Amino acid sequence: MSQHKATIMLLEDDASLGLLLTEELELDGYRVTRAGTVSEARQQLTEETPDLVVSDLRLPDGDGLDLLKKTQADGHSLPFIIITAFGTVDQAVDALKAGADDFLTKPLSTDHLRLKIHRLLTQADLSRQLQQFLADTGADESLGLIGNHESMVRLRSEIRQIARSSAAVLICGESGTGKELVARAIHQASERSSGPFVAVNCAGIPGELMESEFFGHEAGAFTGARQARKGLFAEAHGGTLLLDEIGEMPLGLQAKLLRVLQEGMVKPVGSDQEEPVDVRILAATHVDLLKAVREGSFREDLYYRLETLSLRVPALRERGDDVDLLAMHFLREAAGRHQRGFLKLSDVSSRTLMDYPFPGNVRELASAIERAVTFCEGDTIQPEHLPERIRKRQSEPAAPKSARLGGSMSEWPTLDKLQQNYVRDVMQAVGGNKRRAAQILGINRRTLYRWLAAGELTGEDHSEPLGEP
């Protein structure tokens, strides 16, 4: 979540419970305002809009649903939790239908409540960030690349710097990470943005047609060439040409591409004359081109000409909470395509997505959300709506090396040592993200901090500073 200190309105007529919850939430870093009646809460809403409301169901002058309806009538879309000592299934259904985000019964688990509050505030914060991304179409600070992880912030900065140049660029990254989106961002941020952007997948063009496709041909240049045709370089004149999967380009064509980069000239098939072209070349690949150079399938001189300006697009599994942000973005887009109203992810669905490594990266996440929207008949995406490979994945990490016992019993580690090593392995696996580590370990953040302190373990904390259990 952002650094904003969230305000929670607590509507509870039991003074002792209200005091207890207030102290717990303030310890988590929230600002809490209290009310004991619906009328008092309504008055507070006229003076200040909180970030979230926790309300008892039965109150001296009405019930929590009255306040929920009031906030909705006033145009406020606030995360809303109903708590009650008289919980029934029918009441829970009524509360959720009325727009409540959750329904908890007494005796209340404060840890459970704090976890729900954190989850709802995180989703609300992500929604605000997403709205900011979508609204920022003028300056386009996001460059069309959604994500707040430091790797994406760095990538956007590098794109802005590279966009000022006219040199060729090599964009590396796994399949599905969004390399074409990065290429489009470079084009849009450059002085060539008013010119054409042409993208071609080198792996999708038959080898015998590649030269003609790229450089064009004269009429009669070969069988079937009844009339002259411009090539892709000519189509992209004054703009940008993206050569996707450039590692699939034949060596002979690589030599001609190198000449285009050096001289700015192309020769159509069947022509004796070279023609000048003004094109910026962007190349993208998911393979190790340096390895291809060593194996002789890619020209060394072309590699170093492209590699001078290179970008790496991070894999989705490296981007932490960007999974949540992107999931909400794709959810909104899919809901619009399917002509659905407001849709949201359940807590379990969100955790399921966060725990999945997404080998297909952002493309796989978009497809998973598309499927979920297709099969969801309500307003909440549940795990059963997600693809089976995602919901059935065992998210438990592999056993640490220290747990594989053998040799002399005198060398076996103590339980404390096993725990320390296991926690260290988990922290390394999640890149120091304590929130993710606590989820995998099945403990709250306070317990994790205690374990880290006991083992003198450290890890960079990429998770939210406020309200984290």
Tab-separated table of C-alpha atoms in Angstrom:
chain	number	residue	atom	x	y	z
A	1	MET	CA	0.000	0.000	0.000
A	2	SER	CA	0.988	3.612	-0.280
A	3	GLN	CA	2.507	5.616	2.569
A	4	HIS	CA	-0.891	7.253	3.267
A	5	LYS	CA	-1.961	6.658	6.900
A	6	ALA	CA	-5.356	5.036	6.431
A	7	THR	CA	-8.321	6.192	8.521
A	8	ILE	CA	-10.775	3.579	9.790
A	9	MET	CA	-14.220	4.461	11.109
A	10	LEU	CA	-15.203	2.025	13.882
A	11	LEU	CA	-18.951	1.924	14.612
A	12	GLU	CA	-19.375	-0.137	17.787
A	13	ASP	CA	-21.673	0.499	20.772
A	14	ASP	CA	-19.768	-1.878	23.068
A	15	ALA	CA	-17.290	0.553	24.655
A	16	SER	CA	-14.824	-2.090	25.866
A	17	LEU	CA	-14.706	-3.872	22.507
A	18	GLY	CA	-14.439	-0.527	20.723
A	19	LEU	CA	-11.457	0.453	22.890
A	20	LEU	CA	-9.743	-2.907	22.316
A	21	LEU	CA	-10.156	-2.753	18.546
A	22	THR	CA	-9.037	0.884	18.475
A	23	GLU	CA	-5.826	0.058	20.336
A	24	GLU	CA	-5.112	-2.932	18.062
A	25	LEU	CA	-5.662	-0.957	14.877
A	26	GLU	CA	-3.659	2.039	16.063
A	27	LEU	CA	-0.760	-0.286	16.885
A	28	ASP	CA	-0.924	-1.390	13.244
A	29	GLY	CA	-0.460	2.215	12.174
A	30	TYR	CA	-4.053	3.169	11.335
A	31	ARG	CA	-5.882	6.293	12.441
A	32	VAL	CA	-9.197	5.306	14.055
A	33	THR	CA	-12.347	7.392	14.499
A	34	ARG	CA	-15.096	5.938	16.715
A	35	ALA	CA	-18.858	6.199	16.808
A	36	GLY	CA	-21.455	4.433	18.961
A	37	THR	CA	-24.610	5.083	16.928
A	38	VAL	CA	-25.626	5.298	13.289
A	39	SER	CA	-26.543	8.976	13.652
A	40	GLU	CA	-23.133	9.773	15.173
A	41	ALA	CA	-21.397	7.935	12.339
A	42	ARG	CA	-23.461	9.813	9.748
A	43	GLN	CA	-22.430	13.106	11.302
A	44	GLN	CA	-18.769	12.102	11.152
A	45	LEU	CA	-19.158	11.189	7.476
A	46	THR	CA	-20.270	14.740	6.693
A	47	GLU	CA	-17.004	16.007	8.189
A	48	GLU	CA	-14.543	13.376	6.949
A	49	THR	CA	-14.548	10.366	4.621
A	50	PRO	CA	-12.598	7.420	6.064
A	51	ASP	CA	-10.705	4.848	4.027
A	52	LEU	CA	-12.652	1.919	5.498
A	53	VAL	CA	-15.610	1.296	7.817
A	54	VAL	CA	-15.949	-1.446	10.436
A	55	SER	CA	-19.504	-1.485	11.786
A	56	ASP	CA	-21.515	-3.577	14.209
A	57	LEU	CA	-24.752	-4.897	12.716
A	58	ARG	CA	-27.087	-4.104	15.639
A	59	LEU	CA	-26.844	-0.596	17.035
A	60	PRO	CA	-29.051	1.480	19.396
A	61	ASP	CA	-30.642	3.512	16.582
A	62	GLY	CA	-30.487	1.105	13.626
A	63	ASP	CA	-27.962	-1.255	12.106
A	64	GLY	CA	-24.726	-1.137	10.195
A	65	LEU	CA	-26.471	-1.712	6.875
A	66	ASP	CA	-28.229	1.658	7.334
A	67	LEU	CA	-24.826	3.345	7.357
A	68	LEU	CA	-23.683	1.263	4.382
A	69	LYS	CA	-26.715	2.417	2.369
A	70	LYS	CA	-26.040	5.997	3.428
A	71	THR	CA	-22.450	5.904	2.189
A	72	GLN	CA	-23.596	4.395	-1.109
A	73	ALA	CA	-26.301	7.038	-1.529
A	74	ASP	CA	-23.700	9.751	-0.951
A	75	GLY	CA	-21.550	8.303	-3.727
A	76	HIS	CA	-18.842	6.881	-1.436
A	77	SER	CA	-17.353	3.537	-2.460
A	78	LEU	CA	-15.770	2.531	0.854
A	79	PRO	CA	-14.525	-0.902	1.936
A	80	PHE	CA	-17.124	-1.974	4.518
A	81	ILE	CA	-16.924	-4.776	7.110
A	82	ILE	CA	-19.973	-5.841	9.157
A	83	ILE	CA	-19.480	-7.561	12.531
A	84	THR	CA	-22.171	-9.046	14.753
A	85	ALA	CA	-22.769	-11.362	17.682
A	86	PHE	CA	-25.919	-12.699	16.035
A	87	GLY	CA	-24.529	-13.905	12.746
A	88	THR	CA	-26.573	-16.127	10.485
A	89	VAL	CA	-26.083	-17.213	6.912
A	90	ASP	CA	-29.077	-15.119	5.823
A	91	GLN	CA	-27.672	-12.017	7.505
A	92	ALA	CA	-24.302	-12.554	5.875
A	93	VAL	CA	-25.929	-12.956	2.453
A	94	ASP	CA	-28.025	-9.813	2.983
A	95	ALA	CA	-24.976	-7.816	4.053
A	96	LEU	CA	-22.900	-8.943	1.077
A	97	LYS	CA	-25.780	-8.291	-1.321
A	98	ALA	CA	-26.139	-4.789	0.141
A	99	GLY	CA	-22.519	-4.115	-0.792
A	100	ALA	CA	-20.563	-5.051	2.336
A	101	ASP	CA	-17.127	-6.445	1.595
A	102	ASP	CA	-17.081	-8.882	4.495
A	103	PHE	CA	-19.190	-10.200	7.364
A	104	LEU	CA	-17.529	-11.365	10.611
A	105	THR	CA	-19.119	-12.840	13.732
A	106	LYS	CA	-18.325	-12.436	17.415
A	107	PRO	CA	-16.394	-13.583	19.365
A	108	LEU	CA	-14.136	-11.686	16.998
A	109	SER	CA	-10.601	-12.736	16.102
A	110	THR	CA	-8.641	-9.485	16.032
A	111	ASP	CA	-5.960	-11.098	13.848
A	112	HIS	CA	-8.634	-12.135	11.364
A	113	LEU	CA	-10.170	-8.644	11.372
A	114	ARG	CA	-6.779	-6.981	10.894
A	115	LEU	CA	-5.974	-9.296	7.991
A	116	LYS	CA	-9.318	-8.482	6.331
A	117	ILE	CA	-8.769	-4.749	6.839
A	118	HIS	CA	-5.300	-4.928	5.347
A	119	ARG	CA	-6.538	-6.900	2.334
A	120	LEU	CA	-9.427	-4.520	1.627
A	121	LEU	CA	-7.293	-1.404	2.049
A	122	THR	CA	-4.651	-2.886	-0.237
A	123	GLN	CA	-7.263	-3.564	-2.913
A	124	ALA	CA	-8.688	-0.053	-2.521
A	125	ASP	CA	-5.182	1.405	-2.766
A	126	LEU	CA	-4.455	-0.640	-5.886
A	127	SER	CA	-7.740	0.524	-7.385
A	128	ARG	CA	-6.763	4.149	-6.770
A	129	GLN	CA	-3.349	3.532	-8.325
A	130	LEU	CA	-4.984	1.900	-11.323
A	131	GLN	CA	-7.348	4.837	-11.770
A	132	GLN	CA	-4.350	7.149	-11.639
A	133	PHE	CA	-2.605	5.080	-14.304
A	134	LEU	CA	-5.675	5.170	-16.540
A	135	ALA	CA	-6.337	8.862	-15.955
A	136	ASP	CA	-2.755	9.847	-16.706
A	137	THR	CA	-3.259	9.814	-20.469
A	138	GLY	CA	-1.951	13.372	-20.987
A	139	ALA	CA	1.603	13.165	-19.604
A	140	ASP	CA	1.412	9.353	-19.808
A	141	GLU	CA	3.795	8.902	-16.898
A	142	SER	CA	3.210	5.146	-16.959
A	143	LEU	CA	4.117	4.831	-20.673
A	144	GLY	CA	1.322	2.270	-20.871
A	145	LEU	CA	3.313	-0.100	-18.629
A	146	ILE	CA	1.365	-0.838	-15.454
A	147	GLY	CA	3.382	-1.646	-12.358
A	148	ASN	CA	4.883	-0.022	-9.277
A	149	HIS	CA	7.645	-2.524	-8.550
A	150	GLU	CA	11.106	-0.972	-8.532
A	151	SER	CA	12.047	-3.003	-11.618
A	152	MET	CA	9.195	-1.371	-13.580
A	153	VAL	CA	10.018	2.096	-12.265
A	154	ARG	CA	13.599	1.545	-13.458
A	155	LEU	CA	12.407	0.182	-16.813
A	156	ARG	CA	10.212	3.237	-17.477
A	157	SER	CA	13.141	5.504	-16.618
A	158	GLU	CA	15.416	3.634	-19.040
A	159	ILE	CA	12.769	3.806	-21.772
A	160	ARG	CA	12.559	7.591	-21.451
A	161	GLN	CA	16.337	7.866	-21.746
A	162	ILE	CA	16.579	5.480	-24.701
A	163	ALA	CA	13.694	7.216	-26.469
A	164	ARG	CA	15.868	10.312	-26.883
A	165	SER	CA	18.318	8.329	-29.006
A	166	SER	CA	17.872	7.068	-32.561
A	167	ALA	CA	20.115	4.019	-32.143
A	168	ALA	CA	18.942	0.417	-32.366
A	169	VAL	CA	17.673	-1.209	-29.156
A	170	LEU	CA	17.680	-4.832	-27.989
A	171	ILE	CA	14.735	-5.752	-25.736
A	172	CYS	CA	15.247	-8.976	-23.782
A	173	GLY	CA	12.801	-10.867	-21.627
A	174	GLU	CA	10.868	-14.098	-21.241
A	175	SER	CA	7.865	-14.837	-23.430
A	176	GLY	CA	4.764	-12.996	-22.272
A	177	THR	CA	6.543	-10.240	-20.332
A	178	GLY	CA	5.382	-7.483	-22.680
A	179	LYS	CA	8.374	-6.806	-24.919
A	180	GLU	CA	6.174	-5.388	-27.689
A	181	LEU	CA	4.532	-3.028	-25.182
A	182	VAL	CA	8.009	-1.811	-24.230
A	183	ALA	CA	8.837	-1.272	-27.900
A	184	ARG	CA	5.626	0.724	-28.401
A	185	ALA	CA	6.471	2.785	-25.314
A	186	ILE	CA	9.896	3.632	-26.779
A	187	HIS	CA	8.251	4.654	-30.044
A	188	GLN	CA	5.571	6.785	-28.354
A	189	ALA	CA	8.128	8.547	-26.140
A	190	SER	CA	10.418	9.325	-29.072
A	191	GLU	CA	10.406	12.055	-31.712
A	192	ARG	CA	9.139	9.411	-34.143
A	193	SER	CA	5.803	8.997	-32.332
A	194	SER	CA	3.903	10.619	-35.216
A	195	GLY	CA	5.413	8.106	-37.650
A	196	PRO	CA	4.395	4.477	-38.184
A	197	PHE	CA	5.113	1.666	-35.727
A	198	VAL	CA	5.509	-1.649	-37.556
A	199	ALA	CA	5.955	-4.927	-35.658
A	200	VAL	CA	6.946	-8.200	-37.306
A	201	ASN	CA	7.581	-11.620	-35.794
A	202	CYS	CA	10.661	-13.040	-37.469
A	203	ALA	CA	9.632	-16.560	-36.443
A	204	GLY	CA	6.347	-16.212	-38.338
A	205	ILE	CA	7.817	-15.520	-41.800
A	206	PRO	CA	9.015	-18.429	-43.993
A	207	GLY	CA	12.753	-18.182	-44.576
A	208	GLU	CA	12.432	-18.017	-48.356
A	209	LEU	CA	10.129	-14.978	-48.104
A	210	MET	CA	11.985	-13.020	-45.450
A	211	GLU	CA	14.150	-10.895	-47.727
A	212	SER	CA	11.165	-9.886	-49.853
A	213	GLU	CA	9.059	-9.135	-46.763
A	214	PHE	CA	11.729	-6.927	-45.232
A	215	PHE	CA	13.186	-5.187	-48.269
A	216	GLY	CA	10.392	-5.437	-50.837
A	217	HIS	CA	10.721	-6.656	-54.429
A	218	GLU	CA	10.434	-5.543	-58.028
A	219	ALA	CA	7.805	-6.922	-60.406
A	220	GLY	CA	9.025	-10.232	-61.869
A	221	ALA	CA	11.807	-10.605	-59.312
A	222	PHE	CA	10.700	-14.182	-58.674
A	223	THR	CA	7.853	-16.522	-59.558
A	224	GLY	CA	4.588	-15.007	-58.361
A	225	ALA	CA	5.959	-11.454	-58.039
A	226	ARG	CA	3.520	-9.932	-60.532
A	227	GLN	CA	3.922	-6.410	-59.229
A	228	ALA	CA	6.373	-4.420	-57.164
A	229	ARG	CA	5.860	-4.416	-53.429
A	230	LYS	CA	7.255	-2.247	-50.650
A	231	GLY	CA	8.933	-4.068	-47.785
A	232	LEU	CA	8.555	-3.601	-44.061
A	233	PHE	CA	11.466	-1.154	-43.899
A	234	ALA	CA	9.754	1.099	-46.414
A	235	GLU	CA	6.434	0.797	-44.556
A	236	ALA	CA	8.134	1.922	-41.341
A	237	HIS	CA	9.918	4.868	-43.032
A	238	GLY	CA	9.956	7.827	-40.637
A	239	GLY	CA	8.967	5.614	-37.727
A	240	THR	CA	9.977	2.465	-35.863
A	241	LEU	CA	10.339	-1.179	-36.924
A	242	LEU	CA	10.175	-3.896	-34.244
A	243	LEU	CA	11.879	-7.156	-35.165
A	244	ASP	CA	10.396	-9.594	-32.667
A	245	GLU	CA	12.176	-12.903	-32.073
A	246	ILE	CA	15.203	-11.648	-33.980
A	247	GLY	CA	17.087	-14.784	-32.983
A	248	GLU	CA	15.028	-16.615	-35.642
A	249	MET	CA	16.395	-14.434	-38.467
A	250	PRO	CA	18.643	-16.377	-40.924
A	251	LEU	CA	22.337	-15.480	-40.972
A	252	GLY	CA	22.185	-14.175	-44.548
A	253	LEU	CA	19.451	-11.713	-43.685
A	254	GLN	CA	21.310	-10.718	-40.520
A	255	ALA	CA	24.148	-9.463	-42.697
A	256	LYS	CA	21.770	-7.328	-44.733
A	257	LEU	CA	20.136	-6.002	-41.564
A	258	LEU	CA	23.563	-4.956	-40.307
A	259	ARG	CA	24.087	-2.992	-43.537
A	260	VAL	CA	20.739	-1.220	-43.021
A	261	LEU	CA	21.834	-0.248	-39.518
A	262	GLN	CA	25.192	1.033	-40.780
A	263	GLU	CA	24.188	2.703	-44.058
A	264	GLY	CA	20.455	3.350	-43.811
A	265	MET	CA	19.945	1.771	-47.259
A	266	VAL	CA	17.858	-1.188	-48.496
A	267	LYS	CA	17.894	-3.009	-51.814
A	268	PRO	CA	14.567	-4.557	-52.941
A	269	VAL	CA	14.763	-8.077	-54.362
A	270	GLY	CA	15.321	-7.867	-58.132
A	271	SER	CA	16.514	-4.258	-58.052
A	272	ASP	CA	19.952	-2.899	-58.888
A	273	GLN	CA	19.398	0.276	-56.880
A	274	GLU	CA	19.565	0.842	-53.151
A	275	GLU	CA	16.949	3.050	-51.541
A	276	PRO	CA	17.395	5.184	-48.405
A	277	VAL	CA	15.166	4.469	-45.394
A	278	ASP	CA	14.760	6.394	-42.168
A	279	VAL	CA	13.807	3.725	-39.650
A	280	ARG	CA	14.682	3.080	-36.041
A	281	ILE	CA	15.244	-0.619	-35.391
A	282	LEU	CA	14.048	-2.250	-32.183
A	283	ALA	CA	14.808	-5.956	-31.764
A	284	ALA	CA	13.241	-8.282	-29.203
A	285	THR	CA	14.144	-11.788	-28.095
A	286	HIS	CA	13.467	-14.301	-25.324
A	287	VAL	CA	16.596	-16.350	-26.095
A	288	ASP	CA	20.204	-15.810	-25.034
A	289	LEU	CA	21.681	-14.148	-28.129
A	290	LEU	CA	25.215	-14.270	-26.728
A	291	LYS	CA	24.881	-18.037	-26.487
A	292	ALA	CA	23.567	-18.034	-30.073
A	293	VAL	CA	26.685	-16.070	-31.084
A	294	ARG	CA	28.928	-18.713	-29.493
A	295	GLU	CA	26.964	-21.451	-31.293
A	296	GLY	CA	27.313	-19.637	-34.605
A	297	SER	CA	23.596	-19.032	-35.237
A	298	PHE	CA	23.747	-15.269	-34.672
A	299	ARG	CA	26.262	-12.757	-36.029
A	300	GLU	CA	28.604	-11.349	-33.415
A	301	ASP	CA	28.873	-7.930	-35.098
A	302	LEU	CA	25.081	-7.605	-35.278
A	303	TYR	CA	24.726	-8.659	-31.638
A	304	TYR	CA	27.124	-5.979	-30.393
A	305	ARG	CA	25.500	-3.373	-32.657
A	306	LEU	CA	22.110	-4.131	-31.053
A	307	GLU	CA	23.370	-4.733	-27.517
A	308	THR	CA	24.752	-1.196	-27.117
A	309	LEU	CA	21.321	-0.087	-25.956
A	310	SER	CA	19.569	-2.996	-24.298
A	311	LEU	CA	16.609	-3.355	-21.958
A	312	ARG	CA	15.511	-6.279	-19.834
A	313	VAL	CA	11.802	-6.694	-19.182
A	314	PRO	CA	11.350	-8.367	-15.756
A	315	ALA	CA	9.433	-11.608	-15.373
A	316	LEU	CA	6.112	-11.300	-13.554
A	317	ARG	CA	7.308	-13.507	-10.676
A	318	GLU	CA	9.983	-10.845	-9.964
A	319	ARG	CA	7.487	-7.998	-9.662
A	320	GLY	CA	5.900	-8.645	-6.240
A	321	ASP	CA	2.557	-6.913	-5.710
A	322	ASP	CA	2.350	-5.885	-9.367
A	323	VAL	CA	0.481	-9.191	-9.769
A	324	ASP	CA	-2.402	-7.666	-7.783
A	325	LEU	CA	-2.308	-4.402	-9.722
A	326	LEU	CA	-2.225	-6.128	-13.100
A	327	ALA	CA	-4.950	-8.579	-12.078
A	328	MET	CA	-7.255	-5.675	-11.234
A	329	HIS	CA	-6.384	-3.975	-14.526
A	330	PHE	CA	-7.191	-7.101	-16.547
A	331	LEU	CA	-10.304	-7.684	-14.432
A	332	ARG	CA	-11.605	-4.228	-15.278
A	333	GLU	CA	-10.843	-4.678	-18.975
A	334	ALA	CA	-12.438	-8.136	-19.136
A	335	ALA	CA	-15.523	-6.952	-17.251
A	336	GLY	CA	-15.958	-4.231	-19.854
A	337	ARG	CA	-15.611	-6.646	-22.771
A	338	HIS	CA	-18.127	-9.031	-21.205
A	339	GLN	CA	-20.494	-6.140	-20.348
A	340	ARG	CA	-20.313	-7.002	-16.666
A	341	GLY	CA	-20.611	-4.638	-13.745
A	342	PHE	CA	-18.134	-4.271	-10.887
A	343	LEU	CA	-16.064	-7.412	-10.286
A	344	LYS	CA	-13.532	-8.073	-7.562
A	345	LEU	CA	-11.091	-10.776	-6.496
A	346	SER	CA	-11.733	-12.720	-3.312
A	347	ASP	CA	-8.948	-12.829	-0.736
A	348	VAL	CA	-8.228	-16.469	-1.548
A	349	SER	CA	-8.134	-15.792	-5.300
A	350	SER	CA	-5.722	-12.916	-4.808
A	351	ARG	CA	-3.418	-15.033	-2.631
A	352	THR	CA	-3.642	-17.883	-5.163
A	353	LEU	CA	-2.484	-15.565	-7.939
A	354	MET	CA	0.287	-14.128	-5.761
A	355	ASP	CA	1.600	-17.606	-4.952
A	356	TYR	CA	1.661	-18.784	-8.582
A	357	PRO	CA	4.973	-18.267	-10.467
A	358	PHE	CA	3.360	-17.447	-13.852
A	359	PRO	CA	5.793	-19.085	-16.290
A	360	GLY	CA	3.758	-17.424	-19.063
A	361	ASN	CA	4.174	-14.049	-17.333
A	362	VAL	CA	1.755	-11.153	-17.897
A	363	ARG	CA	0.164	-12.828	-20.919
A	364	GLU	CA	-0.725	-15.855	-18.781
A	365	LEU	CA	-2.200	-13.648	-16.045
A	366	ALA	CA	-4.371	-11.818	-18.592
A	367	SER	CA	-5.646	-15.143	-19.958
A	368	ALA	CA	-6.367	-16.433	-16.446
A	369	ILE	CA	-8.433	-13.343	-15.604
A	370	GLU	CA	-10.290	-13.603	-18.931
A	371	ARG	CA	-11.242	-17.178	-18.086
A	372	ALA	CA	-12.274	-16.249	-14.555
A	373	VAL	CA	-14.605	-13.494	-15.780
A	374	THR	CA	-16.127	-15.887	-18.311
A	375	PHE	CA	-16.984	-18.487	-15.658
A	376	CYS	CA	-17.864	-16.146	-12.769
A	377	GLU	CA	-21.622	-15.625	-12.421
A	378	GLY	CA	-21.493	-13.385	-9.349
A	379	ASP	CA	-19.493	-10.270	-8.581
A	380	THR	CA	-16.478	-11.958	-6.931
A	381	ILE	CA	-13.781	-14.033	-8.627
A	382	GLN	CA	-13.271	-17.216	-6.582
A	383	PRO	CA	-10.415	-19.742	-6.962
A	384	GLU	CA	-12.683	-22.189	-8.821
A	385	HIS	CA	-13.004	-19.620	-11.626
A	386	LEU	CA	-9.235	-19.632	-12.214
A	387	PRO	CA	-7.444	-22.163	-14.455
A	388	GLU	CA	-6.847	-25.509	-12.766
A	389	ARG	CA	-3.051	-25.266	-13.076
A	390	ILE	CA	-3.133	-22.092	-10.963
A	391	ARG	CA	-5.575	-23.127	-8.252
A	392	LYS	CA	-4.168	-26.652	-7.841
A	393	ARG	CA	-0.504	-25.674	-7.654
A	394	GLN	CA	1.290	-26.709	-4.513
A	395	SER	CA	2.757	-23.423	-3.287
A	396	GLU	CA	4.992	-24.983	-0.626
A	397	PRO	CA	8.677	-24.330	-1.339
A	398	ALA	CA	11.102	-27.210	-1.679
A	399	ALA	CA	12.705	-28.494	1.495
A	400	PRO	CA	15.895	-26.629	2.372
A	401	LYS	CA	19.169	-28.459	1.947
A	402	SER	CA	19.714	-28.568	5.696
A	403	ALA	CA	16.551	-30.647	6.060
A	404	ARG	CA	17.925	-33.475	3.923
A	405	LEU	CA	19.525	-35.402	6.746
A	406	GLY	CA	22.246	-37.945	6.355
A	407	GLY	CA	25.619	-38.982	7.668
A	408	SER	CA	26.440	-38.974	11.351
A	409	MET	CA	23.613	-38.143	13.764
A	410	SER	CA	25.987	-35.771	15.558
A	411	GLU	CA	25.877	-33.582	12.434
A	412	TRP	CA	22.069	-33.302	12.400
A	413	PRO	CA	20.908	-29.703	12.999
A	414	THR	CA	18.654	-28.665	15.888
A	415	LEU	CA	15.021	-27.665	15.264
A	416	ASP	CA	15.965	-24.031	15.855
A	417	LYS	CA	18.676	-24.282	13.217
A	418	LEU	CA	16.288	-25.965	10.779
A	419	GLN	CA	13.783	-23.171	11.327
A	420	GLN	CA	16.407	-20.471	10.791
A	421	ASN	CA	17.610	-22.085	7.557
A	422	TYR	CA	14.059	-22.637	6.321
A	423	VAL	CA	13.101	-19.019	6.986
A	424	ARG	CA	16.297	-17.866	5.246
A	425	ASP	CA	15.462	-19.979	2.166
A	426	VAL	CA	11.910	-18.628	2.015
A	427	MET	CA	13.125	-15.024	2.390
A	428	GLN	CA	15.604	-15.548	-0.452
A	429	ALA	CA	12.924	-17.175	-2.644
A	430	VAL	CA	10.590	-14.163	-2.296
A	431	GLY	CA	13.324	-11.558	-2.705
A	432	GLY	CA	13.096	-10.324	0.892
A	433	ASN	CA	9.345	-9.603	0.726
A	434	LYS	CA	8.247	-10.215	4.323
A	435	ARG	CA	4.544	-10.194	3.497
A	436	ARG	CA	4.973	-13.004	0.967
A	437	ALA	CA	7.296	-14.890	3.308
A	438	ALA	CA	4.772	-14.698	6.159
A	439	GLN	CA	2.030	-16.022	3.847
A	440	ILE	CA	4.162	-18.990	2.758
A	441	LEU	CA	5.247	-19.764	6.329
A	442	GLY	CA	1.655	-19.512	7.588
A	443	ILE	CA	2.484	-16.961	10.286
A	444	ASN	CA	1.805	-13.278	10.868
A	445	ARG	CA	4.341	-10.539	10.319
A	446	ARG	CA	5.065	-10.069	14.039
A	447	THR	CA	6.056	-13.717	14.377
A	448	LEU	CA	8.237	-13.446	11.281
A	449	TYR	CA	10.021	-10.375	12.675
A	450	ARG	CA	10.633	-12.288	15.912
A	451	TRP	CA	12.078	-15.266	14.015
A	452	LEU	CA	14.248	-13.006	11.893
A	453	ALA	CA	15.561	-11.236	14.972
A	454	ALA	CA	16.238	-14.547	16.743
A	455	GLY	CA	18.225	-15.848	13.786
A	456	GLU	CA	19.749	-12.444	13.014
A	457	LEU	CA	18.366	-12.798	9.493
A	458	THR	CA	17.784	-9.772	7.330
A	459	GLY	CA	15.879	-9.145	4.141
A	460	GLU	CA	14.867	-6.162	2.110
A	461	ASP	CA	11.237	-5.376	2.896
A	462	HIS	CA	9.202	-4.649	-0.235
A	463	SER	CA	5.868	-4.963	1.532
A	464	GLU	CA	3.523	-2.389	2.954
A	465	PRO	CA	4.527	-0.538	6.126
A	466	LEU	CA	1.039	0.026	7.503
A	467	GLY	CA	-1.535	-2.396	8.844
A	468	GLU	CA	0.400	-5.574	8.092
A	469	PRO	CA	-0.290	-8.380	10.588
